[in-house]
Amino acid sequence: MIKWPVFLISFSLLLFSQFALANKNSTEVIVVKNIENPINSITKNQLRNVFLGRNTLMFEPVIPPVETITRIIFNTKIIGLNESRIQSFYAQMRFSGRARPPKELPTTDDLLHYISTTPAAITYVPQGTKLPENVVVIYTIVI
C-alpha cells in the first residue's frame, strides 16, 4: 500500500525537477522567419492564428517535436492550450477540411534549415540558438 504514495511523490519530484531545469536553461523562446518574408513583426494573436492554421497566407508554420520544452512553452504562452487539446483541435480541423497541423521536424537544426530555405516558413526555437544569416527574430516569448 505504501508503494503508490512513494511512487507518486517520487514521480512528481522528478517531473518538477526536469521542468525547473529546463526553465533554468531556456527562459525565452524566439519566433523566427526567413528574411525574404516581407513581414517584420507579428502579434501574439497573429502567431496563435498562424500556428492553429487559421491564417497561413503570410506564413507556413513548422514546429519542433512534442517532447521539447520549447513547444510546451510556446503552446502555453501563445496558443493557450496543452498538447492534447491542440491535437484534438487539429483532428477536428482535418476532419472538416479547414486546416492541417503544422509540419513537425525532429531537431532545431532541421527547423532552422527549413526556415532558411523556405521563404514563407516560421518556427520557434530557444533563445541563444545560433541562427543562419537569412533567418531573423520577429517575436520573443519571455517566461
GROMACS .gro file of N, CA and C in nm:
model
  429
    1MET      N    1   0.080  -0.121   0.000
    1MET     CA    2   0.000   0.000   0.000
    1MET      C    3   0.085   0.127   0.000
    2ILE      N    4   0.194   0.127   0.068
    2ILE     CA    5   0.277   0.247   0.078
    2ILE      C    6   0.351   0.273  -0.053
    3LYS      N    7   0.361   0.175  -0.140
    3LYS     CA    8   0.435   0.190  -0.264
    3LYS      C    9   0.378   0.298  -0.355
    4TRP      N   10   0.247   0.308  -0.368
    4TRP     CA   11   0.186   0.407  -0.459
    4TRP      C   12   0.213   0.550  -0.415
    5PRO      N   13   0.194   0.587  -0.288
    5PRO     CA   14   0.225   0.725  -0.249
    5PRO      C   15   0.372   0.760  -0.270
    6VAL      N   16   0.460   0.666  -0.238
    6VAL     CA   17   0.603   0.691  -0.258
    6VAL      C   18   0.633   0.709  -0.406
    7PHE      N   19   0.573   0.624  -0.489
    7PHE     CA   20   0.592   0.635  -0.633
    7PHE      C   21   0.541   0.770  -0.685
    8LEU      N   22   0.422   0.808  -0.644
    8LEU     CA   23   0.364   0.934  -0.691
    8LEU      C   24   0.447   1.054  -0.647
    9ILE      N   25   0.493   1.054  -0.523
    9ILE     CA   26   0.576   1.165  -0.474
    9ILE      C   27   0.708   1.168  -0.551
   10SER      N   28   0.770   1.053  -0.570
   10SER     CA   29   0.898   1.046  -0.643
   10SER      C   30   0.880   1.093  -0.787
   11PHE      N   31   0.775   1.047  -0.851
   11PHE     CA   32   0.749   1.086  -0.989
   11PHE      C   33   0.725   1.236  -1.000
   12SER      N   34   0.648   1.292  -0.907
   12SER     CA   35   0.618   1.435  -0.907
   12SER      C   36   0.745   1.517  -0.889
   13LEU      N   37   0.831   1.475  -0.797
   13LEU     CA   38   0.957   1.546  -0.775
   13LEU      C   39   1.047   1.539  -0.897
   14LEU      N   40   1.052   1.423  -0.961
   14LEU     CA   41   1.133   1.408  -1.081
   14LEU      C   42   1.080   1.497  -1.194
   15LEU      N   43   0.951   1.497  -1.213
   15LEU     CA   44   0.890   1.579  -1.316
   15LEU      C   45   0.914   1.727  -1.289
   16PHE      N   46   0.896   1.769  -1.165
   16PHE     CA   47   0.917   1.909  -1.129
   16PHE      C   48   1.063   1.949  -1.150
   17SER      N   49   1.156   1.862  -1.111
   17SER     CA   50   1.298   1.896  -1.126
   17SER      C   51   1.337   1.908  -1.273
   18GLN      N   52   1.282   1.822  -1.358
   18GLN     CA   53   1.311   1.831  -1.501
   18GLN      C   54   1.256   1.960  -1.561
   19PHE      N   55   1.135   1.998  -1.519
   19PHE     CA   56   1.075   2.122  -1.570
   19PHE      C   57   1.153   2.243  -1.520
   20ALA      N   58   1.192   2.241  -1.394
   20ALA     CA   59   1.269   2.353  -1.337
   20ALA      C   60   1.404   2.365  -1.407
   21LEU      N   61   1.471   2.253  -1.434
   21LEU     CA   62   1.598   2.255  -1.502
   21LEU      C   63   1.582   2.308  -1.644
   22ALA      N   64   1.478   2.265  -1.712
   22ALA     CA   65   1.454   2.312  -1.849
   22ALA      C   66   1.426   2.461  -1.849
   23ASN      N   67   1.349   2.510  -1.754
   23ASN     CA   68   1.321   2.653  -1.746
   23ASN      C   69   1.446   2.733  -1.714
   24LYS      N   70   1.533   2.679  -1.633
   24LYS     CA   71   1.656   2.748  -1.598
   24LYS      C   72   1.745   2.763  -1.721
   25ASN      N   73   1.750   2.660  -1.804
   25ASN     CA   74   1.836   2.661  -1.921
   25ASN      C   75   1.776   2.738  -2.039
   26SER      N   76   1.647   2.750  -2.044
   26SER     CA   77   1.582   2.814  -2.158
   26SER      C   78   1.467   2.899  -2.107
   27THR      N   79   1.494   3.025  -2.077
   27THR     CA   80   1.391   3.109  -2.020
   27THR      C   81   1.314   3.187  -2.126
   28GLU      N   82   1.363   3.187  -2.246
   28GLU     CA   83   1.292   3.258  -2.351
   28GLU      C   84   1.288   3.174  -2.478
   29VAL      N   85   1.185   3.197  -2.555
   29VAL     CA   86   1.168   3.132  -2.683
   29VAL      C   87   1.157   3.243  -2.786
   30ILE      N   88   1.223   3.226  -2.899
   30ILE     CA   89   1.215   3.325  -3.005
   30ILE      C   90   1.142   3.267  -3.125
   31VAL      N   91   1.065   3.350  -3.190
   31VAL     CA   92   0.995   3.311  -3.313
   31VAL      C   93   1.078   3.368  -3.428
   32VAL      N   94   1.111   3.282  -3.523
   32VAL     CA   95   1.198   3.322  -3.633
   32VAL      C   96   1.133   3.295  -3.768
   33LYS      N   97   1.177   3.371  -3.868
   33LYS     CA   98   1.126   3.357  -4.005
   33LYS      C   99   1.240   3.377  -4.102
   34ASN      N  100   1.215   3.344  -4.226
   34ASN     CA  101   1.310   3.368  -4.334
   34ASN      C  102   1.313   3.518  -4.363
   35ILE      N  103   1.430   3.571  -4.387
   35ILE     CA  104   1.446   3.715  -4.411
   35ILE      C  105   1.374   3.761  -4.538
   36GLU      N  106   1.349   3.669  -4.631
   36GLU     CA  107   1.281   3.705  -4.756
   36GLU      C  108   1.133   3.735  -4.736
   37ASN      N  109   1.074   3.689  -4.627
   37ASN     CA  110   0.934   3.720  -4.600
   37ASN      C  111   0.925   3.867  -4.560
   38PRO      N  112   0.840   3.946  -4.625
   38PRO     CA  113   0.835   4.090  -4.600
   38PRO      C  114   0.776   4.131  -4.464
   39ILE      N  115   0.711   4.041  -4.394
   39ILE     CA  116   0.650   4.077  -4.266
   39ILE      C  117   0.759   4.081  -4.159
   40ASN      N  118   0.772   4.197  -4.092
   40ASN     CA  119   0.880   4.217  -3.996
   40ASN      C  120   0.837   4.212  -3.851
   41SER      N  121   0.708   4.209  -3.825
   41SER     CA  122   0.661   4.198  -3.687
   41SER      C  123   0.530   4.120  -3.687
   42ILE      N  124   0.497   4.066  -3.569
   42ILE     CA  125   0.376   3.985  -3.557
   42ILE      C  126   0.326   3.998  -3.414
   43THR      N  127   0.197   3.992  -3.396
   43THR     CA  128   0.139   4.000  -3.262
   43THR      C  129   0.118   3.859  -3.207
   44LYS      N  130   0.093   3.852  -3.078
   44LYS     CA  131   0.066   3.724  -3.014
   44LYS      C  132  -0.058   3.657  -3.077
   45ASN      N  133  -0.161   3.734  -3.101
   45ASN     CA  134  -0.284   3.680  -3.160
   45ASN      C  135  -0.260   3.630  -3.303
   46GLN      N  136  -0.182   3.704  -3.380
   46GLN     CA  137  -0.149   3.660  -3.516
   46GLN      C  138  -0.069   3.530  -3.513
   47LEU      N  139   0.027   3.521  -3.419
   47LEU     CA  140   0.105   3.398  -3.403
   47LEU      C  141   0.015   3.281  -3.371
   48ARG      N  142  -0.076   3.301  -3.279
   48ARG     CA  143  -0.170   3.196  -3.241
   48ARG      C  144  -0.248   3.149  -3.364
   49ASN      N  145  -0.298   3.242  -3.441
   49ASN     CA  146  -0.375   3.208  -3.560
   49ASN      C  147  -0.291   3.133  -3.664
   50VAL      N  148  -0.167   3.175  -3.683
   50VAL     CA  149  -0.080   3.108  -3.779
   50VAL      C  150  -0.056   2.963  -3.738
   51PHE      N  151  -0.024   2.941  -3.610
   51PHE     CA  152   0.008   2.806  -3.565
   51PHE      C  153  -0.115   2.718  -3.543
   52LEU      N  154  -0.232   2.778  -3.540
   52LEU     CA  155  -0.355   2.698  -3.534
   52LEU      C  156  -0.417   2.678  -3.673
   53GLY      N  157  -0.347   2.725  -3.776
   53GLY     CA  158  -0.392   2.701  -3.912
   53GLY      C  159  -0.501   2.795  -3.959
   54ARG      N  160  -0.525   2.900  -3.886
   54ARG     CA  161  -0.632   2.994  -3.922
   54ARG      C  162  -0.587   3.101  -4.020
   55ASN      N  163  -0.457   3.128  -4.025
   55ASN     CA  164  -0.407   3.232  -4.113
   55ASN      C  165  -0.272   3.190  -4.167
   56THR      N  166  -0.273   3.112  -4.271
   56THR     CA  167  -0.147   3.064  -4.329
   56THR      C  168  -0.112   3.138  -4.458
   57LEU      N  169  -0.179   3.250  -4.484
   57LEU     CA  170  -0.149   3.326  -4.604
   57LEU      C  171  -0.012   3.392  -4.595
   58MET      N  172   0.027   3.435  -4.475
   58MET     CA  173   0.154   3.505  -4.462
   58MET      C  174   0.269   3.413  -4.421
   59PHE      N  175   0.239   3.299  -4.357
   59PHE     CA  176   0.344   3.210  -4.308
   59PHE      C  177   0.305   3.063  -4.322
   60GLU      N  178   0.407   2.980  -4.331
   60GLU     CA  179   0.392   2.835  -4.325
   60GLU      C  180   0.457   2.789  -4.194
   61PRO      N  181   0.376   2.754  -4.093
   61PRO     CA  182   0.433   2.718  -3.963
   61PRO      C  183   0.500   2.580  -3.963
   62VAL      N  184   0.610   2.572  -3.889
   62VAL     CA  185   0.683   2.448  -3.870
   62VAL      C  186   0.713   2.438  -3.721
   63ILE      N  187   0.698   2.318  -3.663
   63ILE     CA  188   0.710   2.306  -3.518
   63ILE      C  189   0.810   2.197  -3.477
   64PRO      N  190   0.867   2.212  -3.354
   64PRO     CA  191   0.955   2.107  -3.301
   64PRO      C  192   0.873   1.990  -3.250
   65PRO      N  193   0.938   1.879  -3.213
   65PRO     CA  194   0.865   1.762  -3.162
   65PRO      C  195   0.791   1.791  -3.031
   66VAL      N  196   0.695   1.707  -3.000
   66VAL     CA  197   0.609   1.723  -2.882
   66VAL      C  198   0.688   1.732  -2.753
   67GLU      N  199   0.789   1.652  -2.736
   67GLU     CA  200   0.856   1.643  -2.607
   67GLU      C  201   0.949   1.759  -2.573
   68THR      N  202   0.964   1.858  -2.658
   68THR     CA  203   1.056   1.967  -2.631
   68THR      C  204   0.995   2.072  -2.539
   69ILE      N  205   1.076   2.126  -2.452
   69ILE     CA  206   1.031   2.231  -2.360
   69ILE      C  207   0.993   2.357  -2.438
   70THR      N  208   1.059   2.380  -2.550
   70THR     CA  209   1.026   2.497  -2.633
   70THR      C  210   0.881   2.490  -2.680
   71ARG      N  211   0.838   2.372  -2.722
   71ARG     CA  212   0.700   2.356  -2.768
   71ARG      C  213   0.602   2.372  -2.653
   72ILE      N  214   0.635   2.319  -2.537
   72ILE     CA  215   0.548   2.333  -2.420
   72ILE      C  216   0.531   2.480  -2.385
   73ILE      N  217   0.641   2.555  -2.384
   73ILE     CA  218   0.636   2.698  -2.353
   73ILE      C  219   0.553   2.772  -2.456
   74PHE      N  220   0.578   2.745  -2.584
   74PHE     CA  221   0.503   2.812  -2.691
   74PHE      C  222   0.354   2.784  -2.679
   75ASN      N  223   0.319   2.656  -2.661
   75ASN     CA  224   0.178   2.620  -2.651
   75ASN      C  225   0.111   2.686  -2.532
   76THR      N  226   0.182   2.694  -2.421
   76THR     CA  227   0.126   2.754  -2.300
   76THR      C  228   0.111   2.906  -2.315
   77LYS      N  229   0.217   2.972  -2.359
   77LYS     CA  230   0.218   3.119  -2.363
   77LYS      C  231   0.147   3.179  -2.484
   78ILE      N  232   0.155   3.115  -2.598
   78ILE     CA  233   0.096   3.172  -2.721
   78ILE      C  234  -0.038   3.108  -2.756
   79ILE      N  235  -0.041   2.977  -2.765
   79ILE     CA  236  -0.164   2.908  -2.805
   79ILE      C  237  -0.265   2.908  -2.690
   80GLY      N  238  -0.216   2.889  -2.568
   80GLY     CA  239  -0.305   2.887  -2.452
   80GLY      C  240  -0.373   2.753  -2.430
   81LEU      N  241  -0.319   2.648  -2.491
   81LEU     CA  242  -0.376   2.513  -2.477
   81LEU      C  243  -0.264   2.414  -2.451
   82ASN      N  244  -0.298   2.301  -2.387
   82ASN     CA  245  -0.198   2.196  -2.372
   82ASN      C  246  -0.194   2.112  -2.500
   83GLU      N  247  -0.097   2.023  -2.509
   83GLU     CA  248  -0.075   1.947  -2.632
   83GLU      C  249  -0.195   1.862  -2.671
   84SER      N  250  -0.259   1.797  -2.575
   84SER     CA  251  -0.373   1.712  -2.611
   84SER      C  252  -0.490   1.794  -2.665
   85ARG      N  253  -0.511   1.912  -2.612
   85ARG     CA  254  -0.618   1.999  -2.664
   85ARG      C  255  -0.585   2.047  -2.805
   86ILE      N  256  -0.458   2.077  -2.828
   86ILE     CA  257  -0.417   2.120  -2.962
   86ILE      C  258  -0.435   2.007  -3.062
   87GLN      N  259  -0.395   1.885  -3.023
   87GLN     CA  260  -0.411   1.769  -3.112
   87GLN      C  261  -0.559   1.744  -3.142
   88SER      N  262  -0.643   1.761  -3.042
   88SER     CA  263  -0.787   1.746  -3.061
   88SER      C  264  -0.840   1.851  -3.159
   89PHE      N  265  -0.793   1.974  -3.143
   89PHE     CA  266  -0.833   2.082  -3.232
   89PHE      C  267  -0.796   2.048  -3.377
   90TYR      N  268  -0.671   2.001  -3.398
   90TYR     CA  269  -0.627   1.967  -3.533
   90TYR      C  270  -0.704   1.849  -3.591
   91ALA      N  271  -0.741   1.755  -3.506
   91ALA     CA  272  -0.821   1.642  -3.554
   91ALA      C  273  -0.955   1.692  -3.608
   92GLN      N  274  -1.016   1.785  -3.538
   92GLN     CA  275  -1.143   1.843  -3.584
   92GLN      C  276  -1.124   1.921  -3.713
   93MET      N  277  -1.016   1.999  -3.720
   93MET     CA  278  -0.990   2.081  -3.839
   93MET      C  279  -0.961   1.992  -3.961
   94ARG      N  280  -0.884   1.884  -3.941
   94ARG     CA  281  -0.855   1.792  -4.052
   94ARG      C  282  -0.983   1.725  -4.100
   95PHE      N  283  -1.065   1.681  -4.006
   95PHE     CA  284  -1.190   1.613  -4.039
   95PHE      C  285  -1.282   1.703  -4.121
   96SER      N  286  -1.287   1.830  -4.083
   96SER     CA  287  -1.375   1.923  -4.154
   96SER      C  288  -1.309   1.980  -4.280
   97GLY      N  289  -1.180   1.954  -4.298
   97GLY     CA  290  -1.109   2.004  -4.416
   97GLY      C  291  -1.069   2.150  -4.407
   98ARG      N  292  -1.076   2.209  -4.289
   98ARG     CA  293  -1.047   2.351  -4.274
   98ARG      C  294  -0.899   2.383  -4.255
   99ALA      N  295  -0.821   2.290  -4.198
   99ALA     CA  296  -0.680   2.319  -4.174
   99ALA      C  297  -0.604   2.190  -4.151
  100ARG      N  298  -0.472   2.200  -4.164
  100ARG     CA  299  -0.383   2.089  -4.133
  100ARG      C  300  -0.287   2.136  -4.024
  101PRO      N  301  -0.237   2.043  -3.942
  101PRO     CA  302  -0.141   2.083  -3.841
  101PRO      C  303  -0.010   2.127  -3.906
  102PRO      N  304   0.069   2.207  -3.835
  102PRO     CA  305   0.198   2.247  -3.891
  102PRO      C  306   0.289   2.126  -3.912
  103LYS      N  307   0.381   2.142  -4.003
  103LYS     CA  308   0.481   2.038  -4.027
  103LYS      C  309   0.569   2.027  -3.903
  104GLU      N  310   0.599   1.904  -3.860
  104GLU     CA  311   0.682   1.882  -3.742
  104GLU      C  312   0.818   1.828  -3.785
  105LEU      N  313   0.924   1.892  -3.738
  105LEU     CA  314   1.060   1.848  -3.770
  105LEU      C  315   1.131   1.806  -3.641
  106PRO      N  316   1.222   1.708  -3.648
  106PRO     CA  317   1.277   1.646  -3.528
  106PRO      C  318   1.380   1.726  -3.448
  107THR      N  319   1.454   1.816  -3.510
  107THR     CA  320   1.559   1.888  -3.436
  107THR      C  321   1.555   2.037  -3.467
  108THR      N  322   1.621   2.113  -3.381
  108THR     CA  323   1.632   2.258  -3.403
  108THR      C  324   1.709   2.286  -3.531
  109ASP      N  325   1.813   2.208  -3.559
  109ASP     CA  326   1.889   2.226  -3.683
  109ASP      C  327   1.800   2.205  -3.805
  110ASP      N  328   1.714   2.103  -3.800
  110ASP     CA  329   1.621   2.079  -3.911
  110ASP      C  330   1.524   2.195  -3.927
  111LEU      N  331   1.474   2.247  -3.815
  111LEU     CA  332   1.383   2.362  -3.820
  111LEU      C  333   1.451   2.481  -3.886
  112LEU      N  334   1.572   2.512  -3.842
  112LEU     CA  335   1.643   2.629  -3.895
  112LEU      C  336   1.680   2.611  -4.042
  113HIS      N  337   1.716   2.489  -4.081
  113HIS     CA  338   1.746   2.464  -4.222
  113HIS      C  339   1.620   2.486  -4.307
  114TYR      N  340   1.508   2.436  -4.259
  114TYR     CA  341   1.382   2.452  -4.332
  114TYR      C  342   1.345   2.600  -4.343
  115ILE      N  343   1.358   2.673  -4.232
  115ILE     CA  344   1.327   2.816  -4.233
  115ILE      C  345   1.419   2.890  -4.330
  116SER      N  346   1.546   2.857  -4.329
  116SER     CA  347   1.642   2.929  -4.413
  116SER      C  348   1.624   2.899  -4.562
  117THR      N  349   1.559   2.789  -4.595
  117THR     CA  350   1.539   2.754  -4.736
  117THR      C  351   1.395   2.773  -4.785
  118THR      N  352   1.306   2.812  -4.695
  118THR     CA  353   1.165   2.830  -4.731
  118THR      C  354   1.121   2.971  -4.694
  119PRO      N  355   1.102   3.060  -4.791
  119PRO     CA  356   1.071   3.199  -4.761
  119PRO      C  357   0.947   3.223  -4.675
  120ALA      N  358   0.845   3.139  -4.685
  120ALA     CA  359   0.722   3.162  -4.609
  120ALA      C  360   0.723   3.096  -4.471
  121ALA      N  361   0.827   3.021  -4.438
  121ALA     CA  362   0.828   2.941  -4.315
  121ALA      C  363   0.849   3.027  -4.190
  122ILE      N  364   0.791   2.977  -4.079
  122ILE     CA  365   0.805   3.040  -3.948
  122ILE      C  366   0.812   2.928  -3.843
  123THR      N  367   0.893   2.948  -3.740
  123THR     CA  368   0.904   2.850  -3.632
  123THR      C  369   0.947   2.920  -3.505
  124TYR      N  370   0.967   2.842  -3.400
  124TYR     CA  371   1.017   2.896  -3.273
  124TYR      C  372   1.126   2.805  -3.221
  125VAL      N  373   1.227   2.867  -3.161
  125VAL     CA  374   1.344   2.796  -3.107
  125VAL      C  375   1.385   2.861  -2.976
  126PRO      N  376   1.467   2.791  -2.895
  126PRO     CA  377   1.514   2.853  -2.771
  126PRO      C  378   1.602   2.975  -2.801
  127GLN      N  379   1.590   3.077  -2.716
  127GLN     CA  380   1.677   3.193  -2.733
  127GLN      C  381   1.820   3.148  -2.709
  128GLY      N  382   1.912   3.206  -2.783
  128GLY     CA  383   2.052   3.167  -2.773
  128GLY      C  384   2.091   3.070  -2.883
  129THR      N  385   1.993   3.021  -2.958
  129THR     CA  386   2.022   2.932  -3.070
  129THR      C  387   2.093   3.012  -3.178
  130LYS      N  388   2.201   2.956  -3.232
  130LYS     CA  389   2.273   3.024  -3.341
  130LYS      C  390   2.187   3.018  -3.466
  131LEU      N  391   2.153   3.135  -3.518
  131LEU     CA  392   2.065   3.145  -3.635
  131LEU      C  393   2.145   3.160  -3.764
  132PRO      N  394   2.099   3.099  -3.873
  132PRO     CA  395   2.162   3.123  -4.003
  132PRO      C  396   2.147   3.270  -4.043
  133GLU      N  397   2.226   3.314  -4.136
  133GLU     CA  398   2.225   3.455  -4.177
  133GLU      C  399   2.092   3.502  -4.232
  134ASN      N  400   2.019   3.416  -4.299
  134ASN     CA  401   1.893   3.458  -4.362
  134ASN      C  402   1.770   3.428  -4.277
  135VAL      N  403   1.788   3.412  -4.145
  135VAL     CA  404   1.679   3.390  -4.052
  135VAL      C  405   1.681   3.502  -3.949
  136VAL      N  406   1.563   3.562  -3.922
  136VAL     CA  407   1.555   3.674  -3.828
  136VAL      C  408   1.446   3.649  -3.723
  137VAL      N  409   1.466   3.712  -3.608
  137VAL     CA  410   1.370   3.702  -3.498
  137VAL      C  411   1.260   3.805  -3.520
  138ILE      N  412   1.132   3.762  -3.504
  138ILE     CA  413   1.023   3.858  -3.516
  138ILE      C  414   0.937   3.865  -3.389
  139TYR      N  415   0.964   3.776  -3.292
  139TYR     CA  416   0.886   3.779  -3.169
  139TYR      C  417   0.965   3.706  -3.061
  140THR      N  418   0.960   3.757  -2.938
  140THR     CA  419   1.026   3.691  -2.825
  140THR      C  420   0.922   3.660  -2.719
  141ILE      N  421   0.922   3.537  -2.671
  141ILE     CA  422   0.831   3.494  -2.565
  141ILE      C  423   0.911   3.486  -2.437
  142VAL      N  424   0.879   3.572  -2.343
  142VAL     CA  425   0.950   3.576  -2.215
  142VAL      C  426   0.868   3.501  -2.112
  143ILE      N  427   0.935   3.417  -2.037
  143ILE     CA  428   0.866   3.340  -1.934
  143ILE      C  429   0.864   3.420  -1.805
   0.00000   0.00000   0.00000
